[in-house]
Amino acid sequence: LKNAGTLQDAATEARIVEELFAVVKKLDPPPALPQQAEVLFDRGVALVKHASTKADYEKAAEEFQGALQLAPWWADAYFNLATAQEKAGRFTDAANSFRLYLLVNPNVNEARAIRAKITELEVLAEKKSMPSTTTSRQSAPSAGSTRRSLDVVARGKASLGAVVKTRFGGMEIEF
C-alpha cells in the first residue's frame, strides 16, 4: 500500500485499508504483527531518531511503508509514516497517511489534533505547489488574528509533539 500521490490513488488506498480493517476488527484474537513488520518499523524509528536530512526521512518512510505492506492494520506505522513523510517534505502523502491512521484508529484521543495537522499539511502542499509571487494589493492579517492563529497552531503542535515523543521513545521532533 504505497502512496502513489494522486487523490484517486489515496481514495483507493483508504477504501482498501478501510475494508481490510473492518475484517481485522472482527478477528478474535486480532492478528499478530509479523516479526519482519516490527523489524521494519523499528528501523524506521531508528532512522527518524538519527535523521538530519530529508533523504534520511525518506529512508525512514520507506521502512514504515514496508512494515505496512506486511501489517496494513497497524495504526502506529501510519502515524510514524506520516511524520517521516512530513519531515521529507511530502506533505500530501503525510496528510494521506494521517487520514489512514485515523481510519484504523478512529477513537484516538488526539484525533482533533491529527485532523488539524492534516489541514496544515494540505495548506503546506498547496503553498509548495504555488508560485511564490506576492502582490502589494494583498492585505496583511491583523495582529490579533495572527496571534490567535499562532496560538491555535502552537496548541496543536504541542499536542502532536507529546504524541510523537511517546511514539518515538522520548525523542523530540520539532513541527
mmCIF file of N, CA, C and O in Angstrom, residues 4-81:
data_model
loop_
_atom_site.group_PDB
_atom_site.id
_atom_site.type_symbol
_atom_site.label_atom_id
_atom_site.label_comp_id
_atom_site.label_asym_id
_atom_site.label_seq_id
_atom_site.Cartn_x
_atom_site.Cartn_y
_atom_site.Cartn_z
ATOM 1 N N ALA A 4 0.733 6.663 -3.976
ATOM 2 C CA ALA A 4 1.134 6.996 -5.332
ATOM 3 C C ALA A 4 1.047 8.488 -5.598
ATOM 4 O O ALA A 4 1.491 8.951 -6.623
ATOM 5 N N GLY A 5 0.451 9.249 -4.703
ATOM 6 C CA GLY A 5 0.490 10.686 -4.818
ATOM 7 C C GLY A 5 -0.715 11.364 -5.450
ATOM 8 O O GLY A 5 -0.779 12.570 -5.458
ATOM 9 N N THR A 6 -1.677 10.650 -5.980
ATOM 10 C CA THR A 6 -2.854 11.306 -6.536
ATOM 11 C C THR A 6 -4.025 11.119 -5.594
ATOM 12 O O THR A 6 -4.046 10.202 -4.777
ATOM 13 N N LEU A 7 -5.005 12.009 -5.734
ATOM 14 C CA LEU A 7 -6.188 11.907 -4.878
ATOM 15 C C LEU A 7 -6.933 10.609 -5.132
ATOM 16 O O LEU A 7 -7.433 9.978 -4.202
ATOM 17 N N GLN A 8 -6.999 10.182 -6.380
ATOM 18 C CA GLN A 8 -7.685 8.932 -6.705
ATOM 19 C C GLN A 8 -6.969 7.752 -6.057
ATOM 20 O O GLN A 8 -7.604 6.870 -5.491
ATOM 21 N N ASP A 9 -5.629 7.731 -6.134
ATOM 22 C CA ASP A 9 -4.864 6.658 -5.511
ATOM 23 C C ASP A 9 -5.051 6.666 -3.998
ATOM 24 O O ASP A 9 -5.178 5.616 -3.380
ATOM 25 N N ALA A 10 -5.067 7.851 -3.399
ATOM 26 C CA ALA A 10 -5.253 7.959 -1.950
ATOM 27 C C ALA A 10 -6.636 7.458 -1.553
ATOM 28 O O ALA A 10 -6.787 6.757 -0.547
ATOM 29 N N ALA A 11 -7.648 7.791 -2.353
ATOM 30 C CA ALA A 11 -9.011 7.335 -2.053
ATOM 31 C C ALA A 11 -9.113 5.816 -2.185
ATOM 32 O O ALA A 11 -9.749 5.156 -1.360
ATOM 33 N N THR A 12 -8.479 5.269 -3.205
ATOM 34 C CA THR A 12 -8.477 3.816 -3.393
ATOM 35 C C THR A 12 -7.773 3.137 -2.231
ATOM 36 O O THR A 12 -8.261 2.149 -1.687
ATOM 37 N N GLU A 13 -6.624 3.676 -1.844
ATOM 38 C CA GLU A 13 -5.878 3.108 -0.720
ATOM 39 C C GLU A 13 -6.700 3.165 0.561
ATOM 40 O O GLU A 13 -6.758 2.192 1.310
ATOM 41 N N ALA A 14 -7.362 4.291 0.803
ATOM 42 C CA ALA A 14 -8.181 4.426 2.004
ATOM 43 C C ALA A 14 -9.316 3.403 2.007
ATOM 44 O O ALA A 14 -9.607 2.805 3.039
ATOM 45 N N ARG A 15 -9.943 3.201 0.852
ATOM 46 C CA ARG A 15 -11.035 2.225 0.765
ATOM 47 C C ARG A 15 -10.529 0.815 1.057
ATOM 48 O O ARG A 15 -11.156 0.055 1.795
ATOM 49 N N ILE A 16 -9.373 0.468 0.506
ATOM 50 C CA ILE A 16 -8.801 -0.860 0.732
ATOM 51 C C ILE A 16 -8.468 -1.053 2.205
ATOM 52 O O ILE A 16 -8.794 -2.086 2.804
ATOM 53 N N VAL A 17 -7.824 -0.050 2.803
ATOM 54 C CA VAL A 17 -7.458 -0.149 4.216
ATOM 55 C C VAL A 17 -8.717 -0.232 5.074
ATOM 56 O O VAL A 17 -8.774 -1.018 6.027
ATOM 57 N N GLU A 18 -9.727 0.554 4.729
ATOM 58 C CA GLU A 18 -10.980 0.523 5.498
ATOM 59 C C GLU A 18 -11.616 -0.864 5.432
ATOM 60 O O GLU A 18 -12.056 -1.399 6.458
ATOM 61 N N GLU A 19 -11.661 -1.458 4.258
ATOM 62 C CA GLU A 19 -12.238 -2.799 4.109
ATOM 63 C C GLU A 19 -11.413 -3.833 4.876
ATOM 64 O O GLU A 19 -11.959 -4.694 5.557
ATOM 65 N N LEU A 20 -10.109 -3.740 4.762
ATOM 66 C CA LEU A 20 -9.237 -4.670 5.464
ATOM 67 C C LEU A 20 -9.384 -4.509 6.972
ATOM 68 O O LEU A 20 -9.491 -5.490 7.702
ATOM 69 N N PHE A 21 -9.418 -3.264 7.433
ATOM 70 C CA PHE A 21 -9.527 -3.022 8.863
ATOM 71 C C PHE A 21 -10.866 -3.509 9.406
ATOM 72 O O PHE A 21 -10.935 -3.990 10.543
ATOM 73 N N ALA A 22 -11.926 -3.413 8.616
ATOM 74 C CA ALA A 22 -13.233 -3.921 9.050
ATOM 75 C C ALA A 22 -13.155 -5.421 9.312
ATOM 76 O O ALA A 22 -13.739 -5.927 10.275
ATOM 77 N N VAL A 23 -12.404 -6.130 8.482
ATOM 78 C CA VAL A 23 -12.220 -7.577 8.676
ATOM 79 C C VAL A 23 -11.347 -7.831 9.900
ATOM 80 O O VAL A 23 -11.666 -8.670 10.748
ATOM 81 N N VAL A 24 -10.256 -7.078 10.038
ATOM 82 C CA VAL A 24 -9.315 -7.265 11.151
ATOM 83 C C VAL A 24 -10.011 -7.027 12.487
ATOM 84 O O VAL A 24 -9.782 -7.748 13.454
ATOM 85 N N LYS A 25 -10.891 -6.013 12.549
ATOM 86 C CA LYS A 25 -11.598 -5.715 13.797
ATOM 87 C C LYS A 25 -12.455 -6.879 14.267
ATOM 88 O O LYS A 25 -12.686 -7.040 15.458
ATOM 89 N N LYS A 26 -12.926 -7.692 13.350
ATOM 90 C CA LYS A 26 -13.806 -8.816 13.691
ATOM 91 C C LYS A 26 -13.034 -10.043 14.162
ATOM 92 O O LYS A 26 -13.622 -10.966 14.707
ATOM 93 N N LEU A 27 -11.741 -10.070 13.930
ATOM 94 C CA LEU A 27 -10.934 -11.237 14.302
ATOM 95 C C LEU A 27 -10.695 -11.267 15.802
ATOM 96 O O LEU A 27 -10.396 -10.257 16.422
ATOM 97 N N ASP A 28 -10.828 -12.459 16.369
ATOM 98 C CA ASP A 28 -10.573 -12.627 17.797
ATOM 99 C C ASP A 28 -9.745 -13.880 17.991
ATOM 100 O O ASP A 28 -10.251 -14.981 17.745
ATOM 101 N N PRO A 29 -8.511 -13.774 18.357
ATOM 102 C CA PRO A 29 -7.775 -12.558 18.679
ATOM 103 C C PRO A 29 -7.373 -11.815 17.404
ATOM 104 O O PRO A 29 -7.357 -12.387 16.326
ATOM 105 N N PRO A 30 -7.034 -10.521 17.561
ATOM 106 C CA PRO A 30 -6.590 -9.755 16.393
ATOM 107 C C PRO A 30 -5.287 -10.349 15.853
ATOM 108 O O PRO A 30 -4.551 -11.019 16.582
ATOM 109 N N PRO A 31 -4.998 -10.119 14.591
ATOM 110 C CA PRO A 31 -3.779 -10.705 14.026
ATOM 111 C C PRO A 31 -2.531 -10.159 14.711
ATOM 112 O O PRO A 31 -2.469 -8.987 15.067
ATOM 113 N N ALA A 32 -1.577 -11.033 14.885
ATOM 114 C CA ALA A 32 -0.294 -10.608 15.460
ATOM 115 C C ALA A 32 0.478 -9.843 14.401
ATOM 116 O O ALA A 32 0.283 -10.040 13.195
ATOM 117 N N LEU A 33 1.344 -8.983 14.859
ATOM 118 C CA LEU A 33 2.209 -8.261 13.926
ATOM 119 C C LEU A 33 3.304 -9.208 13.462
ATOM 120 O O LEU A 33 3.973 -9.834 14.294
ATOM 121 N N PRO A 34 3.504 -9.308 12.168
ATOM 122 C CA PRO A 34 4.609 -10.143 11.689
ATOM 123 C C PRO A 34 5.944 -9.597 12.209
ATOM 124 O O PRO A 34 6.136 -8.378 12.287
ATOM 125 N N GLN A 35 6.840 -10.477 12.572
ATOM 126 C CA GLN A 35 8.125 -10.055 13.118
ATOM 127 C C GLN A 35 8.866 -9.140 12.151
ATOM 128 O O GLN A 35 9.463 -8.150 12.563
ATOM 129 N N GLN A 36 8.822 -9.443 10.866
ATOM 130 C CA GLN A 36 9.514 -8.600 9.889
ATOM 131 C C GLN A 36 8.909 -7.197 9.850
ATOM 132 O O GLN A 36 9.624 -6.220 9.663
ATOM 133 N N ALA A 37 7.594 -7.073 10.063
ATOM 134 C CA ALA A 37 6.964 -5.752 10.119
ATOM 135 C C ALA A 37 7.505 -4.970 11.312
ATOM 136 O O ALA A 37 7.789 -3.771 11.200
ATOM 137 N N GLU A 38 7.659 -5.659 12.445
ATOM 138 C CA GLU A 38 8.212 -4.996 13.629
ATOM 139 C C GLU A 38 9.647 -4.538 13.388
ATOM 140 O O GLU A 38 10.036 -3.444 13.810
ATOM 141 N N VAL A 39 10.433 -5.370 12.704
ATOM 142 C CA VAL A 39 11.824 -5.004 12.395
ATOM 143 C C VAL A 39 11.847 -3.754 11.510
ATOM 144 O O VAL A 39 12.600 -2.814 11.763
ATOM 145 N N LEU A 40 11.023 -3.743 10.478
ATOM 146 C CA LEU A 40 10.976 -2.587 9.581
ATOM 147 C C LEU A 40 10.520 -1.329 10.323
ATOM 148 O O LEU A 40 11.063 -0.239 10.125
ATOM 149 N N PHE A 41 9.531 -1.486 11.184
ATOM 150 C CA PHE A 41 9.040 -0.372 11.990
ATOM 151 C C PHE A 41 10.162 0.170 12.878
ATOM 152 O O PHE A 41 10.401 1.376 12.934
ATOM 153 N N ASP A 42 10.856 -0.731 13.570
ATOM 154 C CA ASP A 42 11.944 -0.319 14.452
ATOM 155 C C ASP A 42 13.074 0.358 13.673
ATOM 156 O O ASP A 42 13.688 1.314 14.150
ATOM 157 N N ARG A 43 13.342 -0.123 12.469
ATOM 158 C CA ARG A 43 14.350 0.516 11.612
ATOM 159 C C ARG A 43 13.905 1.942 11.255
ATOM 160 O O ARG A 43 14.701 2.876 11.283
ATOM 161 N N GLY A 44 12.618 2.097 10.942
ATOM 162 C CA GLY A 44 12.097 3.422 10.637
ATOM 163 C C GLY A 44 12.231 4.369 11.815
ATOM 164 O O GLY A 44 12.637 5.524 11.658
ATOM 165 N N VAL A 45 11.900 3.872 13.007
ATOM 166 C CA VAL A 45 12.030 4.696 14.216
ATOM 167 C C VAL A 45 13.488 5.111 14.416
ATOM 168 O O VAL A 45 13.785 6.280 14.696
ATOM 169 N N ALA A 46 14.415 4.172 14.247
ATOM 170 C CA ALA A 46 15.843 4.487 14.413
ATOM 171 C C ALA A 46 16.300 5.513 13.380
ATOM 172 O O ALA A 46 17.053 6.443 13.703
ATOM 173 N N LEU A 47 15.831 5.364 12.146
ATOM 174 C CA LEU A 47 16.210 6.314 11.102
ATOM 175 C C LEU A 47 15.669 7.715 11.397
ATOM 176 O O LEU A 47 16.368 8.706 11.191
ATOM 177 N N VAL A 48 14.439 7.806 11.886
ATOM 178 C CA VAL A 48 13.875 9.108 12.243
ATOM 179 C C VAL A 48 14.659 9.713 13.393
ATOM 180 O O VAL A 48 14.987 10.901 13.393
ATOM 181 N N LYS A 49 14.970 8.882 14.365
ATOM 182 C CA LYS A 49 15.678 9.360 15.556
ATOM 183 C C LYS A 49 17.022 9.982 15.199
ATOM 184 O O LYS A 49 17.459 10.945 15.825
ATOM 185 N N HIS A 50 17.674 9.464 14.174
ATOM 186 C CA HIS A 50 19.008 9.947 13.808
ATOM 187 C C HIS A 50 19.015 10.711 12.486
ATOM 188 O O HIS A 50 20.078 10.948 11.920
ATOM 189 N N ALA A 51 17.847 11.094 12.003
ATOM 190 C CA ALA A 51 17.749 11.788 10.719
ATOM 191 C C ALA A 51 18.276 13.214 10.823
ATOM 192 O O ALA A 51 18.070 13.895 11.821
ATOM 193 N N SER A 52 18.945 13.628 9.766
ATOM 194 C CA SER A 52 19.407 15.012 9.695
ATOM 195 C C SER A 52 19.112 15.632 8.331
ATOM 196 O O SER A 52 19.317 16.825 8.148
ATOM 197 N N THR A 53 18.626 14.836 7.396
ATOM 198 C CA THR A 53 18.309 15.345 6.062
ATOM 199 C C THR A 53 16.957 14.805 5.614
ATOM 200 O O THR A 53 16.455 13.813 6.167
ATOM 201 N N LYS A 54 16.418 15.432 4.578
ATOM 202 C CA LYS A 54 15.163 14.933 4.010
ATOM 203 C C LYS A 54 15.342 13.513 3.482
ATOM 204 O O LYS A 54 14.440 12.691 3.587
ATOM 205 N N ALA A 55 16.525 13.214 2.958
ATOM 206 C CA ALA A 55 16.790 11.858 2.450
ATOM 207 C C ALA A 55 16.721 10.834 3.580
ATOM 208 O O ALA A 55 16.244 9.710 3.374
ATOM 209 N N ASP A 56 17.176 11.206 4.772
ATOM 210 C CA ASP A 56 17.091 10.305 5.926
ATOM 211 C C ASP A 56 15.625 10.018 6.264
ATOM 212 O O ASP A 56 15.259 8.875 6.570
ATOM 213 N N TYR A 57 14.795 11.053 6.200
ATOM 214 C CA TYR A 57 13.372 10.862 6.480
ATOM 215 C C TYR A 57 12.710 10.027 5.385
ATOM 216 O O TYR A 57 11.803 9.243 5.663
ATOM 217 N N GLU A 58 13.167 10.180 4.137
ATOM 218 C CA GLU A 58 12.657 9.352 3.042
ATOM 219 C C GLU A 58 12.949 7.874 3.307
ATOM 220 O O GLU A 58 12.095 7.012 3.093
ATOM 221 N N LYS A 59 14.172 7.590 3.762
ATOM 222 C CA LYS A 59 14.540 6.204 4.068
ATOM 223 C C LYS A 59 13.667 5.656 5.197
ATOM 224 O O LYS A 59 13.233 4.509 5.152
ATOM 225 N N ALA A 60 13.415 6.490 6.195
ATOM 226 C CA ALA A 60 12.553 6.071 7.302
ATOM 227 C C ALA A 60 11.138 5.777 6.781
ATOM 228 O O ALA A 60 10.531 4.765 7.145
ATOM 229 N N ALA A 61 10.643 6.641 5.908
ATOM 230 C CA ALA A 61 9.303 6.434 5.340
ATOM 231 C C ALA A 61 9.245 5.111 4.586
ATOM 232 O O ALA A 61 8.246 4.381 4.679
ATOM 233 N N GLU A 62 10.297 4.782 3.869
ATOM 234 C CA GLU A 62 10.337 3.501 3.140
ATOM 235 C C GLU A 62 10.222 2.317 4.104
ATOM 236 O O GLU A 62 9.552 1.325 3.810
ATOM 237 N N GLU A 63 10.890 2.413 5.244
ATOM 238 C CA GLU A 63 10.822 1.334 6.237
ATOM 239 C C GLU A 63 9.396 1.199 6.789
ATOM 240 O O GLU A 63 8.876 0.086 6.922
ATOM 241 N N PHE A 64 8.763 2.336 7.112
ATOM 242 C CA PHE A 64 7.389 2.284 7.618
ATOM 243 C C PHE A 64 6.442 1.731 6.558
ATOM 244 O O PHE A 64 5.533 0.959 6.875
ATOM 245 N N GLN A 65 6.661 2.108 5.289
ATOM 246 C CA GLN A 65 5.831 1.561 4.215
ATOM 247 C C GLN A 65 6.018 0.051 4.105
ATOM 248 O O GLN A 65 5.053 -0.678 3.872
ATOM 249 N N GLY A 66 7.239 -0.406 4.280
ATOM 250 C CA GLY A 66 7.486 -1.852 4.262
ATOM 251 C C GLY A 66 6.746 -2.556 5.388
ATOM 252 O O GLY A 66 6.166 -3.635 5.188
ATOM 253 N N ALA A 67 6.747 -1.944 6.569
ATOM 254 C CA ALA A 67 6.012 -2.521 7.705
ATOM 255 C C ALA A 67 4.519 -2.575 7.395
ATOM 256 O O ALA A 67 3.846 -3.562 7.708
ATOM 257 N N LEU A 68 4.006 -1.536 6.739
ATOM 258 C CA LEU A 68 2.585 -1.500 6.412
ATOM 259 C C LEU A 68 2.215 -2.461 5.294
ATOM 260 O O LEU A 68 1.070 -2.908 5.221
ATOM 261 N N GLN A 69 3.163 -2.804 4.457
ATOM 262 C CA GLN A 69 2.899 -3.828 3.443
ATOM 263 C C GLN A 69 2.592 -5.166 4.126
ATOM 264 O O GLN A 69 1.785 -5.944 3.637
ATOM 265 N N LEU A 70 3.243 -5.397 5.253
ATOM 266 C CA LEU A 70 3.064 -6.650 5.987
ATOM 267 C C LEU A 70 1.936 -6.594 7.017
ATOM 268 O O LEU A 70 1.367 -7.625 7.373
ATOM 269 N N ALA A 71 1.646 -5.390 7.514
ATOM 270 C CA ALA A 71 0.616 -5.234 8.556
ATOM 271 C C ALA A 71 -0.158 -3.936 8.318
ATOM 272 O O ALA A 71 -0.003 -2.960 9.055
ATOM 273 N N PRO A 72 -1.007 -3.903 7.293
ATOM 274 C CA PRO A 72 -1.700 -2.661 6.949
ATOM 275 C C PRO A 72 -2.751 -2.202 7.963
ATOM 276 O O PRO A 72 -3.352 -1.158 7.788
ATOM 277 N N TRP A 73 -2.940 -2.933 9.021
ATOM 278 C CA TRP A 73 -3.870 -2.552 10.081
ATOM 279 C C TRP A 73 -3.152 -1.851 11.238
ATOM 280 O O TRP A 73 -3.771 -1.450 12.205
ATOM 281 N N TRP A 74 -1.844 -1.647 11.133
ATOM 282 C CA TRP A 74 -1.024 -1.142 12.230
ATOM 283 C C TRP A 74 -1.067 0.384 12.280
ATOM 284 O O TRP A 74 -0.367 1.071 11.537
ATOM 285 N N ALA A 75 -1.861 0.937 13.172
ATOM 286 C CA ALA A 75 -2.066 2.380 13.269
ATOM 287 C C ALA A 75 -0.762 3.140 13.530
ATOM 288 O O ALA A 75 -0.503 4.174 12.907
ATOM 289 N N ASP A 76 0.060 2.666 14.458
ATOM 290 C CA ASP A 76 1.296 3.383 14.787
ATOM 291 C C ASP A 76 2.213 3.530 13.581
ATOM 292 O O ASP A 76 2.914 4.534 13.445
ATOM 293 N N ALA A 77 2.197 2.548 12.695
ATOM 294 C CA ALA A 77 3.040 2.634 11.499
ATOM 295 C C ALA A 77 2.548 3.744 10.577
ATOM 296 O O ALA A 77 3.357 4.442 9.953
ATOM 297 N N TYR A 78 1.226 3.940 10.480
ATOM 298 C CA TYR A 78 0.701 5.052 9.676
ATOM 299 C C TYR A 78 1.099 6.389 10.286
ATOM 300 O O TYR A 78 1.472 7.323 9.573
ATOM 301 N N PHE A 79 1.019 6.488 11.606
ATOM 302 C CA PHE A 79 1.390 7.735 12.285
ATOM 303 C C PHE A 79 2.856 8.057 12.017
ATOM 304 O O PHE A 79 3.204 9.177 11.641
ATOM 305 N N ASN A 80 3.721 7.079 12.216
ATOM 306 C CA ASN A 80 5.148 7.305 12.022
ATOM 307 C C ASN A 80 5.478 7.570 10.553
ATOM 308 O O ASN A 80 6.350 8.390 10.251
ATOM 309 N N LEU A 81 4.793 6.880 9.652
ATOM 310 C CA LEU A 81 4.978 7.129 8.226
ATOM 311 C C LEU A 81 4.632 8.581 7.911
ATOM 312 O O LEU A 81 5.387 9.275 7.221
#
